[in-house]
Each structure stands twice: as C-alpha cells, then as structure tokens.
XYZ file of C-alpha atoms in Angstrom:
415
model
C 67.642 2.212 -62.066
C 68.533 3.351 -58.564
C 65.964 6.131 -58.742
C 63.266 3.722 -59.957
C 64.045 1.227 -57.168
C 63.977 3.999 -54.597
C 60.518 5.137 -55.688
C 59.143 1.595 -55.658
C 60.512 0.810 -52.219
C 59.157 4.093 -50.873
C 55.669 3.282 -52.156
C 55.726 -0.234 -50.654
C 56.928 0.988 -47.276
C 54.218 3.632 -47.109
C 51.546 1.141 -48.088
C 52.578 -1.427 -45.458
C 52.986 1.238 -42.792
C 49.459 2.485 -43.425
C 48.113 -1.054 -43.224
C 50.097 -1.704 -40.048
C 48.559 1.396 -38.401
C 45.026 0.716 -39.660
C 44.660 -2.961 -38.716
C 45.504 -2.718 -34.959
C 42.866 0.000 -34.665
C 40.283 -2.492 -35.820
C 41.569 -5.010 -33.334
C 41.508 -2.506 -30.491
C 37.863 -1.737 -31.226
C 37.255 -5.460 -30.896
C 39.059 -5.670 -27.546
C 42.523 -6.893 -28.724
C 45.665 -6.244 -26.676
C 48.897 -4.782 -28.034
C 50.500 -8.219 -28.065
C 47.568 -9.637 -30.022
C 47.816 -6.786 -32.496
C 51.470 -7.553 -33.042
C 50.710 -11.191 -33.643
C 48.010 -10.375 -36.169
C 49.975 -7.695 -38.139
C 49.117 -7.761 -41.848
C 51.258 -10.012 -43.980
C 51.855 -9.260 -47.675
C 51.472 -12.127 -50.105
C 54.452 -12.139 -52.522
C 53.364 -11.707 -56.150
C 54.422 -14.073 -58.872
C 56.446 -13.544 -62.046
C 57.760 -10.167 -63.045
C 56.383 -8.405 -59.984
C 58.475 -10.604 -57.705
C 61.447 -8.387 -58.380
C 59.579 -5.409 -57.031
C 58.587 -7.362 -53.944
C 62.156 -8.257 -53.118
C 63.124 -4.606 -53.327
C 60.853 -3.773 -50.286
C 63.035 -3.187 -47.235
C 60.242 -3.134 -44.629
C 60.094 -5.527 -41.634
C 57.220 -5.577 -39.163
C 59.156 -5.497 -35.918
C 56.430 -3.577 -34.136
C 53.020 -2.296 -34.999
C 53.157 0.408 -37.641
C 56.977 0.718 -37.881
C 59.554 0.038 -40.620
C 63.199 -0.627 -39.528
C 66.160 -0.090 -41.898
C 68.784 -2.756 -42.508
C 71.935 -2.524 -40.402
C 74.104 -1.795 -43.469
C 72.092 1.261 -44.587
C 73.845 3.985 -42.586
C 75.676 6.233 -45.038
C 73.373 5.962 -48.089
C 75.631 3.478 -49.950
C 74.108 0.661 -51.964
C 75.934 -2.555 -51.098
C 72.780 -4.547 -51.855
C 69.369 -3.931 -53.432
C 67.851 -3.621 -49.955
C 70.361 -0.908 -49.010
C 69.312 1.481 -51.800
C 66.617 3.114 -49.592
C 66.299 6.503 -47.909
C 66.185 6.837 -44.121
C 63.419 4.654 -42.716
C 62.710 7.139 -39.957
C 61.714 9.720 -42.534
C 59.424 7.218 -44.281
C 57.885 6.241 -40.935
C 57.161 9.888 -40.182
C 55.495 10.285 -43.541
C 53.429 7.166 -43.014
C 52.229 8.360 -39.597
C 51.129 11.709 -40.978
C 48.951 10.184 -43.674
C 45.244 11.006 -43.168
C 43.301 8.075 -41.762
C 39.993 8.292 -43.624
C 38.447 5.256 -41.868
C 39.489 6.092 -38.291
C 36.105 7.478 -37.309
C 34.289 4.388 -38.598
C 36.793 1.897 -37.205
C 36.631 3.393 -33.699
C 32.897 2.725 -33.528
C 31.546 -0.515 -32.127
C 30.080 -2.114 -35.231
C 28.201 -4.659 -33.091
C 25.928 -1.940 -31.712
C 22.632 -1.405 -33.501
C 21.686 2.275 -33.567
C 18.327 3.037 -31.917
C 15.373 3.582 -34.154
C 14.344 7.159 -34.721
C 10.991 8.558 -33.642
C 10.641 9.821 -37.216
C 11.276 6.419 -38.748
C 8.583 5.385 -41.207
C 6.921 2.045 -40.368
C 4.448 -0.076 -42.238
C 0.731 -0.248 -41.467
C 1.125 -3.844 -40.231
C 3.736 -2.744 -37.689
C 1.636 0.226 -36.647
C -1.393 -1.991 -35.934
C 0.702 -4.214 -33.625
C 1.780 -1.298 -31.430
C -0.097 -1.305 -28.104
C -0.101 2.058 -26.354
C -0.165 1.895 -22.567
C -2.747 4.203 -20.926
C -1.194 7.264 -19.371
C -1.039 7.562 -15.585
C -3.112 10.580 -14.505
C -0.944 13.388 -13.186
C -3.687 14.448 -10.792
C -7.088 13.008 -9.905
C -9.720 13.289 -7.220
C -10.504 9.569 -7.217
C -8.454 6.406 -6.781
C -10.479 4.732 -9.506
C -8.310 6.428 -12.150
C -5.197 4.708 -10.788
C -6.477 1.141 -10.432
C -5.274 0.102 -13.917
C -1.779 1.403 -13.131
C -1.334 0.065 -9.582
C -1.034 -3.602 -8.652
C -1.688 -2.688 -5.011
C -4.999 -0.947 -5.744
C -6.080 -3.720 -8.098
C -5.540 -6.458 -5.518
C -7.139 -4.436 -2.730
C -10.249 -4.058 -4.877
C -10.313 -7.835 -5.342
C -10.194 -8.195 -1.548
C -13.313 -6.057 -1.268
C -11.802 -2.704 -0.287
C -14.147 0.173 -1.139
C -11.806 2.778 -2.631
C -14.571 5.385 -2.814
C -14.780 5.256 0.985
C -11.021 5.054 1.501
C -10.339 8.229 -0.488
C -12.625 10.163 1.878
C -10.221 9.515 4.726
C -7.413 12.000 5.203
C -4.299 11.122 3.150
C -5.449 7.501 2.823
C -5.486 7.641 -0.979
C -1.931 8.969 -1.173
C -0.838 6.253 1.237
C -2.191 3.406 -0.886
C -0.500 4.769 -4.009
C 2.903 4.610 -2.306
C 2.591 1.008 -1.064
C 3.974 -2.096 -2.754
C 1.636 -5.067 -2.409
C 4.307 -7.754 -2.026
C 6.564 -5.693 0.233
C 4.108 -3.694 2.358
C 0.561 -5.043 2.109
C 0.932 -8.824 2.029
C 2.601 -9.127 5.435
C -0.170 -7.060 7.092
C -2.870 -9.218 5.514
C -1.184 -12.374 6.806
C -0.919 -10.778 10.258
C -4.628 -9.906 10.341
C -5.556 -13.436 9.298
C -3.351 -14.783 12.080
C -5.073 -12.485 14.598
C -8.414 -13.918 13.552
C -9.918 -11.521 11.013
C -11.957 -13.584 8.555
C -11.143 -13.516 4.835
C -14.469 -11.917 3.968
C -13.835 -9.209 6.578
C -10.417 -8.101 5.280
C -11.936 -5.784 2.676
C -14.350 -4.007 5.067
C -11.607 -3.858 7.707
C -9.128 -2.108 5.380
C -11.893 0.166 4.084
C -12.366 1.480 7.619
C -8.684 1.434 8.573
C -6.305 1.621 5.574
C -3.649 3.225 7.798
C -2.764 -0.127 9.336
C -0.973 -0.994 6.069
C 1.711 1.563 6.965
C 2.196 0.289 10.527
C 5.328 -1.534 11.634
C 4.626 -5.257 11.849
C 6.646 -5.686 15.017
C 4.641 -2.922 16.749
C 1.363 -4.616 15.788
C 2.550 -7.936 17.172
C 3.582 -6.213 20.418
C 0.060 -4.782 20.889
C -1.539 -8.172 20.363
C 0.905 -9.682 22.841
C -0.150 -7.036 25.386
C -3.829 -7.978 25.035
C -2.918 -11.622 25.543
C -0.996 -10.686 28.689
C -4.218 -9.130 30.018
C -5.904 -12.527 29.663
C -7.897 -11.709 26.531
C -8.473 -14.932 24.576
C -7.662 -15.349 20.893
C -11.320 -15.295 19.866
C -11.940 -12.243 22.068
C -9.023 -10.374 20.477
C -10.294 -11.300 17.014
C -13.744 -9.979 17.923
C -12.325 -6.746 19.331
C -10.051 -6.101 16.330
C -12.847 -6.817 13.835
C -15.385 -4.580 15.589
C -12.879 -1.788 16.341
C -10.516 -1.639 13.323
C -8.466 1.218 14.819
C -7.681 -0.753 17.979
C -4.254 -1.965 16.853
C -3.151 1.560 15.912
C -3.017 2.373 19.639
C 0.251 1.884 21.434
C 0.553 -0.422 24.423
C 0.697 2.606 26.740
C -2.570 4.052 25.408
C -4.352 0.718 25.607
C -3.193 0.265 29.176
C -4.349 3.772 30.104
C -7.797 3.184 28.584
C -8.328 -0.047 30.466
C -7.207 1.643 33.682
C -9.596 4.560 33.095
C -12.741 2.410 32.829
C -11.712 0.233 35.722
C -11.100 3.163 38.060
C -13.793 5.585 36.812
C -16.577 3.005 37.004
C -15.227 1.093 39.947
C -15.415 -2.219 38.043
C -13.423 -5.346 38.688
C -10.776 -6.507 36.226
C -13.087 -9.185 34.861
C -16.021 -6.796 34.389
C -13.750 -4.234 32.739
C -12.612 -6.903 30.251
C -16.198 -7.918 29.562
C -17.145 -4.272 29.044
C -14.494 -3.590 26.353
C -15.059 -6.964 24.673
C -18.712 -6.094 24.100
C -17.899 -2.508 23.057
C -14.211 -2.387 21.996
C -14.535 1.092 20.481
C -14.490 2.362 24.073
C -10.725 1.808 23.816
C -10.395 3.768 20.580
C -12.937 6.576 20.953
C -12.556 9.897 22.703
C -12.874 9.936 26.483
C -14.522 13.365 26.768
C -18.014 12.144 25.679
C -17.708 9.244 28.110
C -16.917 11.555 31.009
C -19.770 13.891 30.049
C -22.332 11.060 29.907
C -21.236 9.807 33.293
C -21.799 13.281 34.720
C -25.231 13.530 33.029
C -26.314 10.199 34.546
C -25.175 11.189 37.999
C -25.970 14.901 38.192
C -28.912 15.460 35.790
C -30.659 12.084 35.819
C -30.020 11.403 39.487
C -28.582 7.871 39.381
C -26.351 6.678 42.192
C -22.778 5.497 41.530
C -23.648 1.843 42.018
C -26.662 2.238 39.708
C -24.449 3.799 37.025
C -22.089 0.831 37.321
C -24.947 -1.593 36.673
C -26.364 0.464 33.807
C -23.000 0.814 32.075
C -22.022 -2.835 32.554
C -25.330 -4.056 31.106
C -25.553 -1.401 28.379
C -22.079 -0.058 27.485
C -23.482 2.020 24.584
C -24.953 4.458 27.094
C -21.413 5.837 27.516
C -21.276 6.925 23.884
C -24.929 7.857 23.371
C -26.070 11.360 22.531
C -26.565 13.412 25.664
C -29.688 15.010 24.217
C -31.206 11.651 23.394
C -30.271 10.333 26.827
C -32.049 13.216 28.552
C -35.195 12.957 26.383
C -35.520 9.191 26.841
C -35.086 9.413 30.589
C -37.574 12.274 30.822
C -40.305 10.314 29.016
C -39.677 7.060 30.912
C -39.391 8.604 34.354
C -41.639 11.649 34.267
C -44.403 10.525 31.870
C -44.479 6.755 32.217
C -43.564 6.905 35.907
C -40.707 4.379 35.801
C -38.546 4.724 38.959
C -34.717 4.739 38.950
C -34.352 1.226 40.293
C -36.545 -0.152 37.470
C -34.509 1.709 34.883
C -31.385 0.246 36.460
C -32.802 -3.271 36.021
C -33.688 -2.657 32.332
C -31.136 -0.115 31.057
C -31.456 -1.482 27.478
C -34.526 0.767 27.203
C -32.119 3.669 26.685
C -30.971 2.060 23.416
C -34.475 2.083 21.961
C -35.922 4.825 19.805
C -38.033 7.268 21.732
C -40.736 7.148 19.046
C -41.113 3.381 19.486
C -41.426 3.759 23.259
C -44.018 6.543 22.924
C -46.221 4.737 20.353
C -46.399 1.492 22.314
C -46.949 3.163 25.671
C -49.760 5.300 24.284
C -51.411 2.243 22.685
C -51.241 0.337 26.015
C -52.587 3.376 27.844
C -55.454 3.561 25.305
C -56.256 -0.095 26.045
C -55.837 0.390 29.806
C -52.902 -2.016 30.008
C -49.985 0.377 30.682
C -48.947 -1.247 33.962
C -45.192 -1.345 34.707
C -45.150 -2.175 38.420
C -44.025 -5.774 39.031
C -46.001 -5.839 42.265
C -49.302 -5.274 40.401
C -51.246 -7.670 38.134
C -50.865 -7.523 34.331
C -47.292 -6.319 34.779
C -45.430 -5.404 31.549
C -41.669 -5.260 31.763
C -39.681 -2.586 29.955
C -37.817 -5.293 28.070
C -41.075 -6.619 26.602
C -42.179 -3.115 25.802
C -39.237 -2.279 23.559
C -37.690 -5.538 22.315
C -40.595 -7.569 20.897
C -41.652 -7.283 17.218
C -44.903 -5.429 16.531
C -46.923 -8.584 15.832
C -45.811 -10.288 19.041
C -46.264 -7.098 21.048
C -49.845 -6.712 19.794
C -50.987 -10.310 20.318
C -49.152 -11.177 23.574
C -48.726 -7.861 25.396
C -51.495 -5.566 24.171
C -53.953 -8.439 23.544
C -55.043 -6.755 20.313
C -54.641 -7.241 16.607
C -52.016 -5.687 14.405
C -54.797 -3.874 12.516
C -55.958 -2.260 15.747
C -52.448 -0.998 16.425
C -52.100 0.435 12.913
C -55.463 2.157 13.123
C -54.457 3.694 16.426
C -51.196 5.035 15.029
C -53.153 6.831 12.298
C -54.957 8.845 14.941
C -51.754 10.212 16.446
C-alpha cells in the first residue's frame, strides 16, 4: 500500500509542477508580472467518489510558482500520516524542472501577431485584379516630364504654368526642383513673390526663367526688397523690375548697390535719372558690365559722340548699352555717312538705333526715289527720324511718302 501511495503522489506532484511551470510562461508572454502569475497559479479540481482518496494523498502545495514544499513532519522518511509517506520534495522538484517543455517555443511567441504574407502566397483572381501597381520612379532620365507623376512639387509647378522643358535646360535646375518640397520650400517663395507684386499669371513664366529663387533664403530675399525700398523705389516700380528681370533678387544688397553706383558715376547721371534708367531696363542690374563698358567706348571713340551726348542717348534709349557692337556700328554708319544725319540729330532721336537696319534702308531708299528724303528740320518737307522708323507701313506710305502701299511694295521688288 505504501509503495502504491508513493507512486500516486509522485505522479500528482510531477503533473502539478509541470502545470505550475507552464502556465506562468503563458502569462509572461501576455505581460503578466511574477505576482500576477502567483495569483493565477493553476488550481486542481478535486475529483469525486473513489478518486477522492487519491487526491487527498497529494502532498503538493503551491507556495510559489512551480515549486512543491514537503510537510514539516516529513524529515526522516517516517509515515505518521498519509501525507508524510512521500519521498523528498526537493528531488521531485528537480525532476519536474528537468522535464522537456514541448510547448515552450510556441508559448514564448506573441500569438496576437499576424505573420506577414509571403511573396509566394497564392491569391485568387479577384484579389489579383484589385491590386494597383504604382509606376516605378525612373532611376535616370534626361527630362523632368518622367518625374511629374511621382513629384507633388513638379505637378503643382506645372499647374502654375512652369515650362519644365525650358527649366531642365538650365544648369542643375532640374535636380534642384526634384529635391524641393512644395509645402516646405516652394509655397513660401510663391507667397513672397505675390507680396512683392508679381501677378498670378506671371508666376509660371517667372519661375521658368529663374527656378533658382526657390532655393533662396526667404530672409535674404526680404532684405533685398527692403534695400530697394530704402533707395526710394516704389512698390509698383519694384514689382515691374522683378517681373522684367527675374534674376534681380538673386543679387545681394552689396552687388545691387555697386551696380547702381556704377551707372550713376560712369554716365554722370543724377540719382533720379539713374533710378529711371534701371526701372526702364532692370536687366542692367543683373547683366554683365563688360558689354556695357565696351559700348560706351564704341560710342565715344568710334562713333564720335561727346560725353553729354552719350548721357542723353543712354537715358532716352537704355538698350543701346546692351546692343550688339557690330549692329551699333552698321546702323550709325548708314545713318551718318549715307543718310547724312549729324550727331546732334542722332542724339535727339536715339531710338533709331533700336530699329532694324533693313527697315531704315528700305524706307530711306523709297523716299529718295520719290525725292522726299529730307531730314533737316530747317528745310521744308522735313521728315523726322522718329517718323521714319516708328510708323506702320500704311501710315508711312500715305502720310510721309505721299504714295500708296502698292507703290511701296512694287518698289521693294526692284531692290
């Protein structure tokens, strides 16, 4: 009987010890603390009837997680009571702890996590039809058009009217636009330009010519506008200058100040006339100064104008400073040496230098054919240079040449 009781008690202790070790593992995987595991240790439900005797023979008590403690009276192996007829509990505990835990690997996993689907997983045709594949971003391309569908910045710039085919021709401009975030980088510059006075329908053409302004520091741009205001340029004048010379605000305050000082000193103009000069041709502040210096030398040395005459010519016709030197020489040669126009008359009507030489030649030859090529204001039938070059062909024929348009066309066929 003692042997049978010992075997039964050993089996019960091992079973409860294994359950006591297994259950806290589950709780730990769910985030339970040691105290919570102790409180939720598994409890055995006592069986009824004949099996109750076997239950009472179990000597195990759940004092701590996964341990069985022997009764105080079981020290020398004597059997003073049914509970005392058990071997050493420490030995049974050691056996229970060395039992293989077959479910440990599964219990340690987080069973709330859903494993990711495999790339080789078979899906139905209905699921396959619903899959929308995003277009791949080109690794390399020679045109910004290939990136419009992948870039919010490019897409919105196109809606503003920016010509990307022109932008990508500018050095590193395409790479710049691809690195910009519309909300973070572009939007604030657009609001700044609108505040300066650039019209909504001009934002696209402006950025097409000068996309680099999108990478400029906003505070630096505001400082340059403040400088122009300090020089007494009005808001509408600044707006006109910025719109007609998109690169103007890329120049630092020092460079702008040096440019204004150059034209004032080199031409001997007053402050007011210098302002008027750059308002009418603001790209004088952004272009190179070497062509300007060369044209001034051509006018003085080769064409023979005096300094005061050059001042008048430049103030009335600023484009003469950026005109082609070859064209300037040819126009002057025809006006002065063939038509006989003196320097002082050319100084009064310098806009003649902006006209095409072919237009001047055709009209002068037609007037000479009619005997009406008279450019001296002191003589009758005087024809001013302004009338010669500025009037439309119909008006020129009827009012200046006193001939019909058909006569003029027939004459041109003989040339």
